Tab-separated table of C-alpha atoms in Angstrom:
chain	number	residue	atom	x	y	z
G	3	ASP	CA	0.005	0.150	0.113
G	4	ALA	CA	1.191	3.433	-0.697
G	5	LYS	CA	2.578	5.434	1.950
G	6	THR	CA	1.287	8.838	2.529
G	7	THR	CA	2.884	12.136	4.114
G	8	GLN	CA	0.989	14.784	5.614
G	9	PRO	CA	2.278	18.199	7.834
G	10	PRO	CA	1.979	17.490	11.455
G	11	SER	CA	-0.141	20.703	12.111
G	12	MET	CA	-2.239	23.522	10.264
G	13	ASP	CA	-3.976	26.673	11.336
G	14	CYS	CA	-6.938	28.029	9.618
G	15	ALA	CA	-9.073	31.280	10.407
G	16	GLU	CA	-12.677	30.530	11.026
G	17	GLY	CA	-14.863	31.100	7.855
G	18	ARG	CA	-11.769	30.653	5.494
G	19	ALA	CA	-11.193	27.577	3.392
G	20	ALA	CA	-8.822	25.031	4.957
G	21	ASN	CA	-6.460	23.296	2.515
G	22	LEU	CA	-4.791	20.068	3.683
G	23	PRO	CA	-2.412	18.418	1.771
G	24	CYS	CA	-1.402	14.842	1.387
G	25	ASN	CA	1.477	13.413	-0.733
G	26	HIS	CA	1.129	9.769	-1.968
G	27	SER	CA	3.654	9.496	-4.530
G	28	THR	CA	3.921	5.898	-4.676
G	29	ILE	CA	0.115	5.561	-5.382
G	30	SER	CA	-0.664	2.632	-7.652
G	31	GLY	CA	-3.456	3.032	-10.565
G	32	ASN	CA	-6.225	1.109	-8.470
G	33	GLU	CA	-5.551	3.079	-5.212
G	34	TYR	CA	-8.244	5.141	-4.008
G	35	VAL	CA	-7.414	8.505	-1.557
G	36	TYR	CA	-9.703	8.441	1.382
G	37	TRP	CA	-10.027	11.005	4.150
G	38	TYR	CA	-11.002	10.509	7.497
G	39	ARG	CA	-11.169	13.018	10.479
G	40	GLN	CA	-11.260	12.533	14.439
G	41	ILE	CA	-12.605	15.128	16.466
G	42	HIS	CA	-10.983	14.863	19.999
G	43	SER	CA	-12.291	12.026	21.842
G	44	GLN	CA	-14.630	10.902	19.205
G	45	GLY	CA	-14.549	7.931	16.853
G	46	PRO	CA	-13.078	8.762	13.211
G	47	GLN	CA	-15.505	10.242	10.858
G	48	TYR	CA	-15.696	9.271	6.969
G	49	ILE	CA	-15.188	12.468	5.050
G	50	ILE	CA	-14.815	11.703	1.027
G	51	HIS	CA	-12.555	9.359	-1.194
G	52	GLY	CA	-11.784	9.517	-4.841
G	53	LEU	CA	-9.794	7.794	-7.750
G	54	LYS	CA	-8.559	10.559	-9.961
G	55	ASN	CA	-11.273	12.979	-10.484
G	56	ASN	CA	-12.115	15.843	-8.249
G	57	GLU	CA	-14.782	14.859	-5.654
G	58	THR	CA	-17.277	17.042	-3.884
G	59	ASN	CA	-19.683	16.146	-1.047
G	60	GLU	CA	-21.734	18.129	1.294
G	61	MET	CA	-18.682	18.094	3.810
G	62	ALA	CA	-15.459	18.699	1.527
G	63	SER	CA	-14.098	18.783	-1.725
G	64	LEU	CA	-10.965	16.509	-2.823
G	65	ILE	CA	-8.661	17.728	-5.466
G	66	ILE	CA	-6.147	15.272	-6.659
G	67	THR	CA	-3.443	15.986	-9.123
G	68	GLU	CA	-3.347	14.760	-12.605
G	69	ASP	CA	-0.456	12.363	-11.685
G	70	ARG	CA	-2.170	11.395	-8.584
G	71	LYS	CA	0.997	11.901	-6.373
G	72	SER	CA	-0.631	14.023	-4.381
G	73	SER	CA	-4.248	15.640	-3.076
G	74	THR	CA	-5.708	18.140	-1.038
G	75	LEU	CA	-8.854	18.157	1.102
G	76	ILE	CA	-10.650	21.324	0.973
G	77	LEU	CA	-13.018	22.572	3.780
G	78	PRO	CA	-14.517	25.456	2.256
G	79	HIS	CA	-15.790	27.263	5.166
G	80	ALA	CA	-14.094	26.237	8.234
G	81	THR	CA	-15.713	26.474	11.517
G	82	LEU	CA	-14.534	25.825	15.197
G	83	ARG	CA	-16.220	22.528	14.654
G	84	ASP	CA	-13.981	21.343	12.211
G	85	THR	CA	-10.805	21.368	14.640
G	86	ALA	CA	-9.851	17.509	14.394
G	87	VAL	CA	-7.104	15.477	13.332
G	88	TYR	CA	-7.289	14.969	9.678
G	89	TYR	CA	-6.149	11.530	8.281
G	90	CYS	CA	-5.445	10.898	4.346
G	91	ILE	CA	-5.423	6.799	3.578
G	92	VAL	CA	-4.384	5.309	0.268
G	93	ARG	CA	-6.131	1.992	-0.417
G	94	VAL	CA	-7.307	-0.300	-3.269
G	95	GLY	CA	-10.783	0.650	-3.975
G	96	THR	CA	-12.087	-2.690	-2.142
G	97	GLY	CA	-10.384	-5.677	-1.316
G	98	ASN	CA	-10.210	-8.833	0.585
G	99	THR	CA	-9.815	-6.663	3.892
G	100	GLY	CA	-11.137	-3.346	4.978
G	101	LYS	CA	-8.135	-2.832	7.238
G	102	LEU	CA	-7.409	0.969	7.374
G	103	ILE	CA	-3.856	2.110	8.082
G	104	PHE	CA	-3.864	5.467	9.964
G	105	GLY	CA	-0.835	7.707	10.011
G	106	GLN	CA	-0.254	10.240	12.217
G	107	GLY	CA	-2.354	12.828	10.303
G	108	THR	CA	-2.634	16.562	10.208
G	109	THR	CA	-4.070	18.336	13.282
G	110	LEU	CA	-6.137	21.127	12.016
G	111	GLN	CA	-6.614	23.988	14.553
G	112	VAL	CA	-9.506	26.540	13.380
G	113	LYS	CA	-9.325	29.798	15.187
G	114	PRO	CA	-11.816	32.434	15.746
E	268	LYS	CA	-30.644	5.715	10.488
E	269	ALA	CA	-29.118	5.189	13.854
E	270	GLY	CA	-25.216	5.093	13.780
E	271	VAL	CA	-22.873	2.441	15.345
E	272	THR	CA	-23.114	1.891	19.005
E	273	GLN	CA	-20.990	0.557	21.414
E	274	THR	CA	-21.026	-0.768	24.978
E	275	PRO	CA	-20.069	0.305	27.579
E	276	ARG	CA	-18.395	3.720	26.889
E	277	TYR	CA	-16.162	3.461	29.774
E	278	LEU	CA	-14.733	0.670	31.834
E	279	ILE	CA	-12.198	0.432	34.687
E	280	LYS	CA	-10.545	-3.201	35.143
E	281	THR	CA	-7.747	-4.551	37.048
E	282	ARG	CA	-4.791	-6.354	35.572
E	283	GLY	CA	-5.266	-10.224	34.949
E	284	GLN	CA	-9.179	-9.471	34.442
E	285	GLN	CA	-10.634	-10.048	31.126
E	286	VAL	CA	-13.161	-7.631	29.461
E	287	THR	CA	-15.922	-8.041	26.809
E	288	LEU	CA	-16.731	-5.112	24.746
E	289	SER	CA	-19.924	-4.663	22.605
E	290	CYS	CA	-20.467	-3.012	19.161
E	291	SER	CA	-23.766	-2.933	17.089
E	292	PRO	CA	-23.411	-2.075	13.535
E	293	ILE	CA	-25.734	0.440	11.478
E	294	SER	CA	-28.632	-1.434	10.234
E	295	GLY	CA	-27.653	-3.163	6.851
E	296	HIS	CA	-24.142	-3.258	7.638
E	297	ARG	CA	-22.405	-6.693	7.529
E	298	SER	CA	-18.702	-5.790	8.016
E	299	VAL	CA	-17.480	-4.844	11.522
E	300	SER	CA	-13.821	-3.822	12.177
E	301	TRP	CA	-12.106	-3.115	15.454
E	302	TYR	CA	-9.379	-0.736	16.331
E	303	GLN	CA	-7.351	0.054	19.337
E	304	GLN	CA	-6.221	3.632	19.897
E	305	THR	CA	-3.402	4.737	22.361
E	306	PRO	CA	-1.417	7.998	22.335
E	307	GLY	CA	1.875	6.055	21.688
E	308	GLN	CA	0.631	4.010	19.019
E	309	GLY	CA	-2.152	5.883	17.392
E	310	LEU	CA	-5.044	3.954	15.799
E	311	GLN	CA	-4.128	0.159	14.937
E	312	PHE	CA	-6.228	-2.355	13.423
E	313	LEU	CA	-7.451	-5.157	15.459
E	314	PHE	CA	-9.714	-7.468	13.327
E	315	GLU	CA	-12.242	-7.507	10.640
E	316	TYR	CA	-15.653	-9.808	10.649
E	317	PHE	CA	-17.876	-10.120	7.840
E	318	SER	CA	-20.860	-12.838	7.824
E	319	GLU	CA	-19.521	-13.986	11.265
E	320	THR	CA	-16.093	-14.934	9.942
E	321	GLN	CA	-13.020	-13.101	10.700
E	322	ARG	CA	-11.604	-11.976	7.393
E	323	ASN	CA	-8.318	-10.277	8.857
E	324	LYS	CA	-6.507	-9.684	11.809
E	325	GLY	CA	-3.921	-7.181	12.855
E	326	ASN	CA	-0.797	-7.791	14.871
E	327	PHE	CA	-1.908	-8.558	18.460
E	328	PRO	CA	-1.269	-11.212	20.837
E	329	GLY	CA	-3.917	-13.888	21.099
E	330	ARG	CA	-5.251	-12.555	24.104
E	331	PHE	CA	-7.558	-10.440	21.921
E	332	SER	CA	-10.481	-12.247	20.476
E	333	GLY	CA	-13.613	-11.224	18.679
E	334	ARG	CA	-16.554	-12.679	17.232
E	335	GLN	CA	-19.648	-11.498	15.232
E	336	PHE	CA	-23.338	-12.636	15.417
E	337	SER	CA	-25.741	-13.729	12.958
E	338	ASN	CA	-27.422	-10.168	13.388
E	339	SER	CA	-23.703	-8.700	12.541
E	340	ARG	CA	-23.483	-7.279	16.175
E	341	SER	CA	-19.824	-8.198	17.429
E	342	GLU	CA	-18.003	-8.484	20.543
E	343	MET	CA	-14.222	-8.364	21.265
E	344	ASN	CA	-12.616	-9.877	24.397
E	345	VAL	CA	-9.463	-9.258	25.988
E	346	SER	CA	-8.121	-11.832	28.698
E	347	THR	CA	-5.528	-11.373	30.958
E	348	LEU	CA	-5.349	-7.713	30.843
E	349	GLU	CA	-2.271	-5.968	31.048
E	350	LEU	CA	-1.643	-2.149	31.922
E	351	GLY	CA	-0.567	-1.377	28.102
E	352	ASP	CA	-4.221	-2.599	26.961
E	353	SER	CA	-5.478	0.819	28.565
E	354	ALA	CA	-6.759	2.708	25.427
E	355	LEU	CA	-10.075	3.825	23.303
E	356	TYR	CA	-11.475	0.834	21.478
E	357	LEU	CA	-13.356	1.715	18.560
E	358	CYS	CA	-15.807	-0.392	16.230
E	359	ALA	CA	-16.720	0.470	12.792
E	360	SER	CA	-19.177	-0.997	10.348
E	361	SER	CA	-19.505	-0.727	6.697
E	362	PHE	CA	-21.934	-2.340	4.250
E	363	GLY	CA	-19.835	-4.747	2.296
E	364	GLN	CA	-16.818	-6.831	3.031
E	365	GLY	CA	-13.447	-4.904	2.598
E	366	SER	CA	-14.961	-1.587	2.229
E	367	TYR	CA	-12.963	1.296	3.348
E	368	GLU	CA	-15.837	3.636	3.825
E	369	GLN	CA	-16.487	2.824	7.350
E	370	TYR	CA	-18.486	4.450	9.902
E	371	PHE	CA	-17.007	4.629	13.428
E	372	GLY	CA	-18.646	4.291	16.763
E	373	PRO	CA	-17.872	6.430	19.896
E	374	GLY	CA	-15.669	3.688	21.424
E	375	THR	CA	-15.244	2.088	24.358
E	376	ARG	CA	-12.403	3.931	27.077
E	377	LEU	CA	-10.847	0.894	28.621
E	378	THR	CA	-8.469	1.824	31.678
E	379	VAL	CA	-6.609	-1.145	33.378
E	380	THR	CA	-5.194	-0.429	36.831
């Protein structure tokens, strides 16, 4: 499975867009990029996933570069409730196992 | 639709005891995975169940076991508890086998003294 690299921490002003980067330079053609977040003391929450096209849902947008070696999760209007640890995970779309491998993630601090 | 529920939410046990944690997945979800979260090791995969069968197991000692029932509810058991087993135990459910779109419960906070 491809390894991901994320900055350990980021700040964002409330109401502004939060752009969280993830590098996955060894991603293979059939691997998807998944994003989860974990608000303090809660279980992780699925946000979005994509293969190569940009994806958008009610929570966020996912931009994947054309070479698929990196991606950016965008929270368009960050609120204080978006303060959390954000995990970027690369996995084959579906496989024999649903094992998620969590790295250290990026701690996003949204400030008033 | 109700989310994933885990019971109990908090638990205090003594070294050497055993513990059973319970997880009820989202209605219609047939796959349940368990994870352990500690400050030092982060989130680590324990095991995954689908259709009452363990499909995958993480790198944990045999003291950690689990099972899944015909209604997809799952339990995990830890025997001969050690201080290092103190952690947040998270359960996640998904619709099918091998899905990475998983929905997590709030977790059970286990403290071993």
